[in-house]
Coordinates of C-alpha atoms in Angstrom, one line a residue:
X1 CA -50.3 -6.1 -47.9
X2 CA -49.3 -4.1 -50.4
X3 CA -45.7 -4.0 -52.0
X4 CA -45.3 -1.0 -54.3
X5 CA -41.4 -2.5 -54.8
X6 CA -40.1 -5.7 -55.2
X7 CA -37.5 -4.8 -52.6
X8 CA -40.6 -4.6 -49.8
X9 CA -41.6 -8.2 -50.0
X10 CA -38.1 -8.6 -47.7
X11 CA -40.6 -8.7 -44.6
X12 CA -42.0 -11.8 -46.8
X13 CA -40.4 -15.1 -44.8
X14 CA -38.5 -16.4 -47.4
X15 CA -37.4 -13.3 -49.5
X16 CA -33.5 -12.9 -49.2
X17 CA -31.7 -9.8 -50.3
X18 CA -30.6 -11.2 -53.4
X19 CA -33.7 -12.4 -54.7
X20 CA -35.8 -9.5 -53.8
X21 CA -32.5 -7.2 -56.5
X22 CA -32.8 -10.3 -58.6
X23 CA -37.1 -9.3 -59.4
X24 CA -36.5 -5.5 -58.5
X25 CA -34.4 -6.5 -61.7
X26 CA -36.8 -8.4 -63.6
X27 CA -39.3 -6.0 -62.8
X28 CA -37.6 -3.3 -64.1
X29 CA -36.6 -5.0 -67.8
X30 CA -40.7 -6.4 -67.6
X31 CA -40.9 -1.7 -67.1
X32 CA -38.8 -1.1 -69.8
X33 CA -39.8 -3.6 -72.4
X34 CA -43.8 -2.5 -72.1
X35 CA -43.3 1.5 -71.8
X36 CA -44.3 1.4 -68.1
X37 CA -42.1 3.2 -65.4
X38 CA -40.2 2.1 -62.4
X39 CA -41.5 2.4 -59.4
X40 CA -39.6 4.3 -57.4
X41 CA -38.5 2.4 -53.5
X42 CA -41.0 3.7 -51.0
X43 CA -39.4 5.5 -47.9
X44 CA -40.5 3.5 -44.4
X45 CA -42.0 5.4 -42.0
X46 CA -42.2 4.7 -38.6
X47 CA -45.8 4.0 -37.1
X48 CA -46.1 3.9 -33.2
X49 CA -49.1 2.3 -32.6
X50 CA -51.4 2.7 -29.5
X51 CA -52.7 0.1 -27.7
X52 CA -55.6 -1.9 -28.7
X53 CA -55.4 -0.6 -31.5
X54 CA -55.2 -3.6 -34.6
X55 CA -51.5 -3.6 -36.4
X56 CA -53.8 -6.2 -38.9
X57 CA -54.1 -3.5 -42.0
X58 CA -50.9 -3.8 -44.6
X59 CA -49.3 -2.0 -42.1
X60 CA -45.4 -3.2 -41.8
X61 CA -45.0 -3.4 -38.0
X62 CA -43.4 -0.8 -36.0
X63 CA -40.5 -1.3 -33.6
X64 CA -40.4 -1.8 -29.9
X65 CA -40.1 1.5 -28.2
X66 CA -36.4 0.5 -25.4
X67 CA -36.9 2.6 -22.2
X68 CA -35.4 4.6 -21.3
X69 CA -32.6 3.6 -18.5
X70 CA -32.2 5.4 -14.8
X71 CA -29.8 7.4 -14.3
X72 CA -26.8 5.8 -12.2
X73 CA -27.4 7.0 -8.7
X74 CA -24.2 9.0 -7.8
X75 CA -22.5 6.6 -4.4
X76 CA -20.3 8.5 -1.9
X77 CA -16.5 8.3 -2.0
X78 CA -15.5 5.7 0.9
X79 CA -10.7 6.3 1.5
X80 CA -9.5 2.6 1.7
X81 CA -8.7 1.6 5.6
X82 CA -5.7 2.6 7.5
X83 CA -4.6 5.3 4.2
X84 CA -4.2 9.2 4.5
X85 CA -7.2 10.2 3.5
X86 CA -8.6 7.7 6.3
X87 CA -6.9 9.0 9.2
X88 CA -7.1 12.1 8.6
X89 CA -11.5 11.7 7.9
X90 CA -10.7 9.7 11.4
X91 CA -9.1 12.8 13.2
X92 CA -11.5 15.3 11.8
X93 CA -14.5 12.8 12.8
X94 CA -13.4 14.1 16.6
X95 CA -13.6 17.1 16.4
X96 CA -15.8 19.6 17.6
X97 CA -18.8 20.4 14.8
X98 CA -19.6 23.3 17.1
X99 CA -16.9 25.3 17.5
X100 CA -15.8 28.7 17.6
X101 CA -12.6 27.8 14.6
X102 CA -13.4 24.7 13.8
X103 CA -10.3 22.4 11.8
X104 CA -7.2 22.2 11.8
X105 CA -3.8 23.1 10.9
X106 CA -1.8 21.2 8.5
X107 CA 0.9 20.2 11.3
X108 CA -1.5 19.6 14.0
X109 CA -3.5 16.5 10.8
X110 CA -0.6 15.1 10.2
X111 CA 1.0 14.5 14.1
X112 CA -2.8 13.4 14.5
X113 CA -3.2 11.3 11.8
X114 CA 0.2 9.6 11.7
X115 CA -0.7 6.4 14.0
X116 CA -4.3 5.6 12.1
X117 CA -2.3 5.8 8.2
X118 CA 0.0 2.6 6.9
X119 CA 2.4 5.9 5.2
X120 CA 3.9 8.6 6.7
X121 CA 2.9 11.7 5.9
X122 CA 6.9 13.3 6.4
X123 CA 8.7 11.0 4.5
X124 CA 7.8 9.4 0.6
X125 CA 6.8 6.1 -0.1
X126 CA 9.8 5.8 -3.0
X127 CA 12.5 8.2 -1.7
X128 CA 13.0 9.0 -6.0
X129 CA 9.9 10.0 -5.6
X130 CA 8.4 13.4 -3.6
X131 CA 4.4 12.8 -1.6
X132 CA 3.4 12.0 1.4
X133 CA 0.1 10.4 2.8
X134 CA -0.7 14.1 2.7
X135 CA -1.4 14.0 -0.4
X136 CA -4.3 12.5 0.2
X137 CA -5.8 15.5 0.6
X138 CA -6.4 16.8 -2.1
X139 CA -8.6 13.8 -2.5
X140 CA -10.7 14.4 0.3
X141 CA -11.2 18.4 -1.4
X142 CA -11.8 17.1 -4.7
X143 CA -14.7 15.1 -2.8
X144 CA -15.6 18.3 -1.3
X145 CA -15.6 16.2 1.9
X146 CA -13.4 19.1 3.6
X147 CA -13.1 22.1 3.2
X148 CA -10.0 25.2 3.5
X149 CA -10.3 27.9 4.9
X150 CA -8.2 30.6 6.3
X151 CA -5.3 33.1 6.0
X152 CA -2.9 33.8 6.8
X153 CA -2.9 29.1 8.7
X154 CA -5.1 27.5 6.6
X155 CA -6.9 24.6 8.3
X156 CA -9.1 21.7 6.7
X157 CA -12.5 20.6 8.6
X158 CA -15.4 18.5 7.3
X159 CA -18.6 18.8 5.9
X160 CA -21.7 18.5 5.7
X161 CA -21.1 15.5 3.4
X162 CA -17.3 14.6 5.5
X163 CA -19.2 14.3 8.6
X164 CA -21.2 11.4 7.3
X165 CA -18.3 10.2 5.5
X166 CA -17.1 10.1 8.6
X167 CA -19.2 8.7 10.7
X168 CA -18.8 5.2 9.0
X169 CA -14.8 6.0 9.2
X170 CA -15.3 6.2 12.7
X171 CA -17.9 2.9 13.1
X172 CA -15.2 1.1 11.1
X173 CA -11.7 2.4 12.5
X174 CA -14.3 0.9 15.7
X175 CA -14.6 -1.7 14.6
X176 CA -10.7 -2.9 14.0
X177 CA -10.0 -1.2 17.1
X178 CA -8.1 2.0 16.4
X179 CA -11.5 4.2 18.4
X180 CA -13.3 4.2 21.1
X181 CA -17.2 3.7 19.0
X182 CA -19.7 7.1 20.5
X183 CA -22.7 7.8 18.9
X184 CA -21.6 11.0 18.6
X185 CA -19.4 11.1 15.8
X186 CA -18.1 15.1 16.2
X187 CA -17.9 14.3 20.1
X188 CA -15.4 13.3 22.1
X189 CA -11.5 12.9 21.5
X190 CA -9.9 9.8 19.7
X191 CA -8.4 7.1 21.3
X192 CA -5.4 5.7 20.5
X193 CA -5.2 2.2 19.0
X194 CA -6.0 -1.2 21.6
X195 CA -2.5 -2.7 23.0
X196 CA -1.9 -6.1 21.3
X197 CA 0.7 -7.1 22.5
X198 CA 1.1 -9.7 25.3
X199 CA -2.7 -10.7 25.1
X200 CA -4.2 -13.5 25.3
X201 CA -5.8 -13.7 22.2
X202 CA -3.1 -11.6 20.0
X203 CA -2.0 -14.0 17.5
X204 CA -6.1 -13.7 17.1
X205 CA -6.5 -10.6 17.1
X206 CA -3.4 -9.7 14.5
X207 CA -5.0 -12.6 12.5
X208 CA -8.3 -10.4 11.7
X209 CA -10.2 -10.3 8.7
X210 CA -9.2 -6.1 7.7
X211 CA -10.4 -6.7 4.4
X212 CA -14.5 -6.7 4.9
X213 CA -15.9 -4.1 3.7
X214 CA -19.1 -1.6 5.1
X215 CA -22.7 -2.2 4.5
X216 CA -24.0 0.8 4.5
X217 CA -24.5 1.2 0.7
X218 CA -22.1 3.6 -0.1
X219 CA -18.8 2.0 -1.9
X220 CA -16.7 0.8 0.1
X221 CA -12.4 0.8 -1.1
X222 CA -11.6 -1.1 1.9
X223 CA -9.2 -3.0 1.0
X224 CA -6.8 -5.4 3.1
X225 CA -3.5 -4.5 4.2
X226 CA -0.5 -6.8 2.9
X227 CA 0.6 -7.4 6.7
X228 CA 1.4 -10.8 7.0
X229 CA -2.5 -11.7 8.3
X230 CA -2.4 -14.5 5.4
X231 CA 1.1 -16.0 7.8
X232 CA -1.0 -15.6 10.5
X233 CA -3.3 -16.8 9.5
X234 CA -2.8 -19.9 8.9
X235 CA -0.2 -20.8 11.4
X236 CA -0.8 -23.4 13.7
X237 CA 2.3 -24.6 15.0
X238 CA 5.9 -23.8 14.9
X239 CA 6.5 -25.7 12.0
X240 CA 3.0 -25.1 10.2
X241 CA 5.0 -23.2 7.4
X242 CA 8.0 -25.1 7.2
X243 CA 8.3 -27.2 3.1
X244 CA 7.8 -26.8 -0.4
X245 CA 4.6 -28.2 -0.1
X246 CA 3.1 -26.5 2.4
X247 CA -0.6 -24.3 1.0
X248 CA 0.8 -21.3 3.2
X249 CA 3.4 -20.4 0.5
X250 CA 1.6 -17.8 -1.5
X251 CA 4.3 -17.3 -3.6
X252 CA 4.3 -19.6 -6.9
X253 CA 7.1 -19.0 -9.1
X254 CA 5.6 -20.6 -11.8
X255 CA 3.7 -17.5 -12.0
X256 CA 5.4 -14.6 -13.9
X257 CA 3.3 -12.2 -13.1
X258 CA 4.7 -11.3 -10.1
X259 CA 7.0 -10.3 -11.5
X260 CA 6.1 -7.7 -12.3
X261 CA 6.2 -3.7 -11.8
X262 CA 3.0 -3.9 -11.0
X263 CA 3.2 -2.2 -7.4
X264 CA 1.0 1.7 -6.1
X265 CA 4.0 3.1 -4.3
X266 CA 7.0 1.1 -5.3
X267 CA 9.9 1.4 -2.4
X268 CA 13.6 1.1 -2.6
X269 CA 15.5 0.6 -0.1
X270 CA 19.2 0.6 0.1
X271 CA 21.4 -1.4 1.9
X272 CA 24.8 -2.3 2.7
X273 CA 24.8 -4.0 -1.3
X274 CA 23.9 -1.1 -3.5
X275 CA 25.8 0.4 -6.1
X276 CA 25.4 3.6 -5.8
X277 CA 26.5 2.6 -2.0
X278 CA 29.8 0.4 -2.2
X279 CA 32.2 3.2 -1.2
X280 CA 31.1 4.2 2.2
X281 CA 29.6 0.4 2.4
X282 CA 32.7 -1.5 2.1
X283 CA 34.2 0.5 4.9
X284 CA 31.5 0.9 6.8
X285 CA 31.3 -3.4 6.5
X286 CA 34.7 -3.9 6.5
X287 CA 35.5 -2.3 10.4
X288 CA 31.8 -3.7 11.5
X289 CA 33.2 -6.6 10.6
X290 CA 36.9 -6.6 12.3
X291 CA 35.4 -4.9 15.5
X292 CA 32.7 -8.3 15.5
X293 CA 35.5 -10.9 14.8
X294 CA 37.4 -9.5 17.9
X295 CA 34.6 -9.4 19.8
X296 CA 33.5 -13.5 19.3
X297 CA 36.6 -14.5 18.2
X298 CA 37.1 -16.5 20.7
X299 CA 33.5 -18.0 22.4
X300 CA 32.7 -21.7 20.6
X301 CA 36.2 -22.9 19.3
X302 CA 36.1 -24.8 16.4
X303 CA 36.4 -28.8 18.2
X304 CA 37.2 -31.4 16.5
X305 CA 35.8 -34.3 13.9
X306 CA 33.3 -35.7 14.7
X307 CA 33.1 -39.1 14.6
X308 CA 29.5 -40.7 14.7
X309 CA 26.3 -39.5 17.1
X310 CA 28.0 -41.3 19.9
X311 CA 30.4 -38.5 20.0
X312 CA 28.1 -36.0 20.8
X313 CA 28.6 -34.6 23.6
X314 CA 25.3 -34.9 26.8
X315 CA 24.8 -31.2 29.3
X316 CA 22.1 -29.8 31.8
X317 CA 20.0 -26.5 29.6
X318 CA 20.0 -23.9 31.0
X319 CA 16.2 -23.2 32.0
X320 CA 14.6 -19.6 31.1
X321 CA 11.6 -19.1 33.2
X322 CA 8.1 -17.1 32.0
X323 CA 8.7 -13.9 33.2
X324 CA 12.4 -13.9 33.6
X325 CA 12.5 -12.8 29.6
X326 CA 11.3 -10.2 27.2
X327 CA 11.3 -11.5 23.0
X328 CA 13.0 -8.8 21.1
X329 CA 13.7 -7.7 17.4
X330 CA 16.8 -7.6 15.9
X331 CA 17.2 -5.7 13.4
X332 CA 20.9 -5.0 11.0
X333 CA 21.9 -1.8 11.3
X334 CA 23.4 -1.8 7.2
X335 CA 19.3 -1.9 6.5
X336 CA 18.9 2.2 6.0
X337 CA 16.9 3.5 3.9
X338 CA 18.2 6.0 2.3
X339 CA 22.0 8.2 3.1
X340 CA 19.9 10.5 4.6
X341 CA 17.9 8.0 6.0
X342 CA 19.8 6.3 7.8
X343 CA 17.0 5.9 10.9
X344 CA 13.9 5.0 9.1
X345 CA 12.9 1.7 10.2
X346 CA 13.5 1.6 13.5
X347 CA 12.0 4.6 14.0
X348 CA 8.6 3.7 12.3
X349 CA 8.6 0.1 13.8
X350 CA 9.7 2.1 17.3
X351 CA 5.7 3.9 16.3
X352 CA 3.6 0.4 16.1
X353 CA 5.0 -0.2 19.4
X354 CA 8.4 -2.6 19.3
X355 CA 11.7 -1.4 19.9
X356 CA 14.3 -3.1 18.4
X357 CA 17.8 -3.6 19.1
X358 CA 20.2 -1.9 16.3
X359 CA 24.1 -4.2 15.7
X360 CA 25.5 -4.8 13.0
X361 CA 24.7 -9.1 12.3
X362 CA 27.1 -12.1 11.1
X363 CA 23.6 -13.6 9.0
X364 CA 20.1 -12.1 8.3
X365 CA 18.4 -8.7 8.2
X366 CA 16.2 -9.4 11.3
X367 CA 16.4 -12.3 13.8
X368 CA 14.9 -12.7 17.7
X369 CA 16.1 -12.6 20.5
X370 CA 14.9 -13.7 24.1
X371 CA 16.4 -10.8 26.1
X372 CA 17.0 -12.0 30.2
X373 CA 15.9 -9.5 32.3
X374 CA 18.6 -9.8 35.5
X375 CA 21.7 -9.1 33.5
X376 CA 24.7 -11.6 34.0
X377 CA 22.3 -13.9 35.1
X378 CA 22.5 -16.2 31.6
X379 CA 26.4 -15.9 31.4
X380 CA 26.5 -17.1 35.9
X381 CA 24.8 -20.6 34.5
X382 CA 27.4 -20.8 31.5
X383 CA 26.4 -19.2 28.5
X384 CA 27.6 -15.4 27.7
X385 CA 26.0 -12.6 27.3
X386 CA 21.9 -12.0 28.0
X387 CA 20.0 -12.7 24.4
X388 CA 18.9 -16.1 22.9
X389 CA 18.2 -16.7 19.8
X390 CA 14.9 -18.0 19.2
X391 CA 14.9 -19.9 16.2
X392 CA 13.5 -17.3 13.4
X393 CA 15.6 -15.4 11.0
X394 CA 14.1 -13.7 7.9
X395 CA 16.7 -12.5 5.3
X396 CA 15.3 -9.7 3.2
X397 CA 16.0 -9.1 -0.5
X398 CA 14.6 -6.6 -3.1
X399 CA 13.9 -7.8 -6.2
X400 CA 16.8 -5.9 -8.1
X401 CA 19.4 -6.6 -5.7
X402 CA 18.0 -10.2 -6.0
X403 CA 19.0 -10.1 -9.3
X404 CA 21.5 -8.5 -8.8
X405 CA 23.4 -11.4 -5.8
X406 CA 22.1 -14.4 -8.2
X407 CA 24.4 -12.2 -11.2
X408 CA 27.2 -12.5 -8.3
X409 CA 27.4 -15.5 -6.1
X410 CA 26.4 -13.9 -3.2
X411 CA 23.2 -15.4 -3.2
X412 CA 24.2 -19.2 -3.0
X413 CA 26.9 -17.8 -0.3
X414 CA 23.4 -16.6 1.3
X415 CA 22.0 -19.2 1.3
X416 CA 25.3 -21.3 2.4
X417 CA 25.2 -19.7 5.2
X418 CA 21.8 -20.4 6.2
X419 CA 21.7 -23.5 6.2
X420 CA 25.1 -23.9 8.6
X421 CA 23.1 -21.3 11.4
X422 CA 21.5 -25.0 12.0
X423 CA 18.1 -22.1 13.0
X424 CA 14.6 -24.0 11.9
X425 CA 13.0 -21.4 10.6
X426 CA 13.9 -19.1 8.2
X427 CA 12.0 -16.0 5.9
X428 CA 12.9 -14.6 2.9
X429 CA 11.5 -11.8 2.6
X430 CA 11.2 -10.7 -0.9
X431 CA 10.2 -6.7 -1.5
X432 CA 9.3 -6.6 -5.9
X433 CA 9.6 -3.0 -6.0
X434 CA 9.0 -1.7 -10.2
X435 CA 11.8 -1.8 -12.4
X436 CA 13.3 -1.2 -15.6
X437 CA 11.1 -3.8 -18.0
X438 CA 14.0 -4.7 -20.5
X439 CA 16.1 -5.5 -17.1
X440 CA 13.2 -7.9 -15.9
X441 CA 12.1 -9.4 -18.7
X442 CA 15.8 -10.2 -19.4
X443 CA 16.4 -11.7 -15.1
X444 CA 12.5 -12.9 -15.8
X445 CA 13.5 -16.8 -16.1
X446 CA 16.9 -16.7 -13.6
X447 CA 14.2 -15.0 -10.7
X448 CA 11.3 -18.0 -10.6
X449 CA 14.1 -20.9 -10.6
X450 CA 15.8 -18.9 -7.4
X451 CA 12.5 -18.8 -6.1
X452 CA 12.0 -22.2 -6.6
X453 CA 14.8 -23.0 -4.6
X454 CA 14.1 -21.4 -2.2
X455 CA 11.0 -23.1 -2.0
X456 CA 11.7 -26.1 -2.9
X457 CA 15.1 -27.2 -2.4
X458 CA 16.5 -24.8 1.2
X459 CA 12.4 -25.5 2.4
X460 CA 12.3 -22.0 3.3
X461 CA 9.2 -19.7 4.0
X462 CA 9.2 -16.9 1.1
X463 CA 7.1 -13.4 2.3
X464 CA 6.6 -10.9 -0.6
X465 CA 5.3 -7.4 -0.3
X466 CA 5.0 -4.5 -2.6
X467 CA 6.6 -1.8 -0.2
X468 CA 8.8 -1.1 3.5
X469 CA 5.3 -0.3 4.6
X470 CA 3.9 -3.8 4.5
X471 CA 7.9 -5.3 5.8
X472 CA 7.3 -2.8 9.1
X473 CA 3.9 -4.2 9.3
X474 CA 5.1 -7.7 8.3
X475 CA 8.2 -7.2 11.3
X476 CA 5.6 -5.7 13.1
X477 CA 2.8 -8.9 13.1
X478 CA 5.8 -11.7 13.9
X479 CA 7.6 -10.0 16.7
X480 CA 4.3 -10.0 18.5
X481 CA 2.6 -13.4 17.4
X482 CA 5.9 -14.4 18.9
X483 CA 5.7 -12.8 22.2
X484 CA 2.6 -14.8 22.4
X485 CA 4.4 -18.0 21.0
X486 CA 6.9 -18.0 23.4
X487 CA 6.9 -15.8 27.0
X488 CA 4.6 -17.6 28.5
X489 CA 7.1 -21.1 28.5
X490 CA 9.8 -22.1 29.7
X491 CA 13.4 -21.7 27.2
X492 CA 16.3 -24.7 27.3
X493 CA 19.4 -22.7 26.9
X494 CA 22.7 -25.2 25.4
X495 CA 25.9 -24.3 27.6
X496 CA 28.1 -23.1 25.5
X497 CA 30.4 -24.7 27.1
X498 CA 29.3 -28.4 25.0
X499 CA 29.6 -26.5 21.3
X500 CA 31.9 -26.5 19.2
X501 CA 32.2 -26.2 15.2
X502 CA 32.1 -29.6 14.0
X503 CA 29.5 -30.7 17.1
X504 CA 27.0 -27.7 16.8
X505 CA 25.0 -28.7 13.5
X506 CA 25.2 -32.8 14.3
X507 CA 24.4 -31.6 18.6
X508 CA 21.3 -29.4 16.9
X509 CA 19.6 -32.2 14.7
X510 CA 19.9 -35.2 17.4
X511 CA 17.7 -32.7 19.4
X512 CA 15.5 -32.0 17.5
X513 CA 15.4 -35.9 16.4
X514 CA 14.7 -37.0 20.1
X515 CA 12.9 -34.3 21.4
X516 CA 11.4 -32.6 19.0
X517 CA 8.6 -30.9 21.5
X518 CA 11.3 -28.6 23.4
X519 CA 12.8 -25.8 21.4
X520 CA 17.1 -25.5 23.1
X521 CA 18.3 -22.3 22.0
X522 CA 22.2 -20.8 22.4
X523 CA 22.8 -17.4 23.9
X524 CA 23.8 -14.7 20.5
X525 CA 27.4 -14.5 21.5
X526 CA 27.5 -17.8 20.5
X527 CA 25.4 -17.7 17.0
X528 CA 27.0 -14.5 15.8
X529 CA 30.4 -17.9 16.7
X530 CA 29.1 -19.8 14.6
X531 CA 27.8 -18.3 12.6
X532 CA 31.2 -16.2 11.4
X533 CA 31.9 -16.3 7.3
X534 CA 35.0 -16.3 7.7
X535 CA 36.5 -17.5 11.7
X536 CA 35.2 -21.3 11.4
X537 CA 35.4 -21.7 7.7
X538 CA 36.9 -25.8 7.7
X539 CA 37.9 -27.9 5.2
X540 CA 34.6 -29.3 4.1
X541 CA 33.1 -25.5 3.7
X542 CA 35.8 -24.6 1.8
X543 CA 35.5 -27.4 -0.7
X544 CA 31.7 -27.3 -0.8
X545 CA 31.8 -23.4 -2.2
X546 CA 34.5 -23.9 -4.0
X547 CA 32.3 -26.8 -6.1
X548 CA 29.6 -24.0 -6.1
X549 CA 30.8 -20.8 -7.1
X550 CA 30.0 -23.1 -10.6
X551 CA 27.0 -22.6 -12.0
X552 CA 24.6 -25.4 -12.4
X553 CA 26.3 -27.1 -9.1
X554 CA 23.6 -26.5 -6.6
X555 CA 24.7 -26.6 -2.3
X556 CA 23.2 -30.4 -2.4
X557 CA 25.0 -32.0 -6.1
X558 CA 28.2 -30.4 -4.2
X559 CA 27.7 -32.2 -1.1
X560 CA 27.3 -35.7 -2.9
X561 CA 30.1 -34.7 -4.2
X562 CA 32.1 -34.5 -1.4
X563 CA 30.5 -37.5 -0.2
X564 CA 32.6 -39.8 -3.1
X565 CA 35.6 -37.0 -2.8
X566 CA 36.3 -35.5 0.3
X567 CA 38.9 -32.7 -0.5
X568 CA 40.2 -30.6 -3.1
X569 CA 43.3 -32.9 -3.6
X570 CA 41.2 -36.3 -3.6
X571 CA 39.2 -35.0 -6.5
X572 CA 42.2 -33.0 -8.2
X573 CA 44.0 -36.9 -8.6
X574 CA 41.0 -38.7 -9.2
X575 CA 41.1 -36.3 -12.9
X576 CA 45.2 -36.8 -13.0
X577 CA 43.5 -40.7 -12.6
X578 CA 42.7 -40.8 -15.2
X579 CA 45.7 -40.4 -18.4
X580 CA 46.5 -38.3 -20.7
X581 CA 45.4 -37.7 -24.3
X582 CA 42.2 -38.0 -25.9
X583 CA 41.6 -41.1 -24.1
X584 CA 41.8 -39.4 -20.6
X585 CA 40.0 -36.8 -21.6
X586 CA 36.9 -38.2 -22.5
X587 CA 37.5 -39.8 -18.8
X588 CA 37.0 -36.3 -16.7
X589 CA 34.1 -35.5 -18.4
X590 CA 32.7 -38.5 -18.0
X591 CA 34.1 -38.9 -14.2
X592 CA 31.6 -36.9 -11.9
X593 CA 28.2 -38.3 -14.2
X594 CA 29.2 -41.9 -14.7
X595 CA 30.2 -42.3 -10.8
X596 CA 27.3 -40.4 -9.6
X597 CA 24.9 -41.4 -12.0
X598 CA 22.7 -43.1 -9.7
X599 CA 21.0 -39.8 -8.6
X600 CA 17.8 -39.0 -9.5
X601 CA 15.9 -35.7 -9.4
X602 CA 18.0 -31.2 -8.7
X603 CA 21.4 -34.0 -7.6
X604 CA 21.0 -35.9 -10.7
X605 CA 24.1 -34.6 -13.0
X606 CA 24.1 -33.5 -16.6
X607 CA 27.1 -34.2 -19.1
X608 CA 27.3 -30.0 -19.2
X609 CA 27.9 -30.1 -15.9
X610 CA 30.5 -32.5 -15.1
X611 CA 32.2 -30.8 -18.4
X612 CA 32.3 -27.7 -17.1
X613 CA 33.6 -29.9 -14.0
X614 CA 35.8 -31.1 -15.4
X615 CA 37.8 -28.0 -17.0
X616 CA 37.7 -26.6 -14.2
X617 CA 39.9 -29.2 -11.6
X618 CA 40.8 -31.8 -14.7
X619 CA 42.4 -29.0 -17.2
X620 CA 40.0 -31.2 -19.8

């Protein structure tokens, strides 16, 4: 190897750039001292050696040539399952490919595609936005799967590439029961979805995995729809998701990222809690409330206080045989989408095969009843009306409404009434709409605490949805599941004349403890009477509500206080016995904390809460 400059020594082992620089300095001094010219740094030449050529000739070995990466193959666009684009492709696939006037108009496409899409083609998913599922037609045109032609009436038809994708879309739809399978991609007309209601395998069909992709070698954008499948897949009995430690609870309050604005097409569902509707909703609510109070006021009497379980009444339950009733969904008529679209929920549920009963409800937003097929039969047997309330109820909250209810105290009041309702299975449904980030960050810790209280303290099942379409699909799945669960079994109804406001909860607790395999229910008029927020308020309930007004006093803590001091008067007199002066004030501040110091966990009273109670009840 011939070296012309010290910098070339870097090719040799042990010669660092710093060492070569020193050698160059020494060579420069030597040349100046002896009158020689300093050699120039040679330019590096890239030499490519042919195979078999001897590279041991003193030349610098050339770096290996990189092989060019193969060009990526373009992948075919496939729309997401039950999206607007999916429905449009499915409908167009049912047209005759060789027709004289191929394609369909916008009105025809929207009407035919709606049953196969979870998004609406006529109503925006968000009242603040203007696009519907029809906007996906632009994506199909840009992918050159659909061609637009014709004037003055525009028609859309599949392109040659579109027919290939449509054939795969049709196969996937047929596998999921949306359209009958056929050999001809442009043949017979599209059939309706299979009716899964009442079938023996309804729960299994509802729990199928909708997130499977299609094995066709093309890009698949199919993903699981959020329609309550995780709830139904894990449902093995009526109590399978009750309790905070249940593995089916998919929402963990410790995950703060859950409440960030991440939903595509967020939905704002306006109801009676919305601020911009308070002026109208207040008047409507008060009139409906007065009507309901007058209608169900005297159905259930207050009754005497229960001394012990021995004073519980004995009765013979009314037996409703299978086939004599149907399971129906009851929807609060104050649950509206917007002021100008008040029937959106009812209409969308009806399109999916569920005809809801809409009325003003005393408690909750959705519940299910067993409706007697023979009018008047239930009344003749000793229970009012023709409807029996099942042990399932849904309380729906938008994320912004949940924050507002926590701040103004409605959250604790609703939890209190849900506990008093006697309903065994309570579902708390939270719609995670997009919100202002600053407001969300300020309230994030408060929301997490409320979610934890719902799951751990109250033992309710928590369900989260991203938009109103997900909520509707979840209610449809729940209705179908309850129809399969109850319509083939008898129902046992408690006669209304044995019920009172004071014995209802102890009686239900006793029946569930002694006969857990048999469910006992009450009529809807009796349920509304018992859940009235103003008609059946006892001193005990009033005292509990007064205690829970103070921040930090949960329902469990309020009940522990009431076990020691039965009435508000006893509580105030206990503070008065502490005496005046600084010493009396110290005793008042420590009274609750010291008297209930044996409690542990969430029932334990801190000194701060004890001081707040003393300031309100004892003038400390």
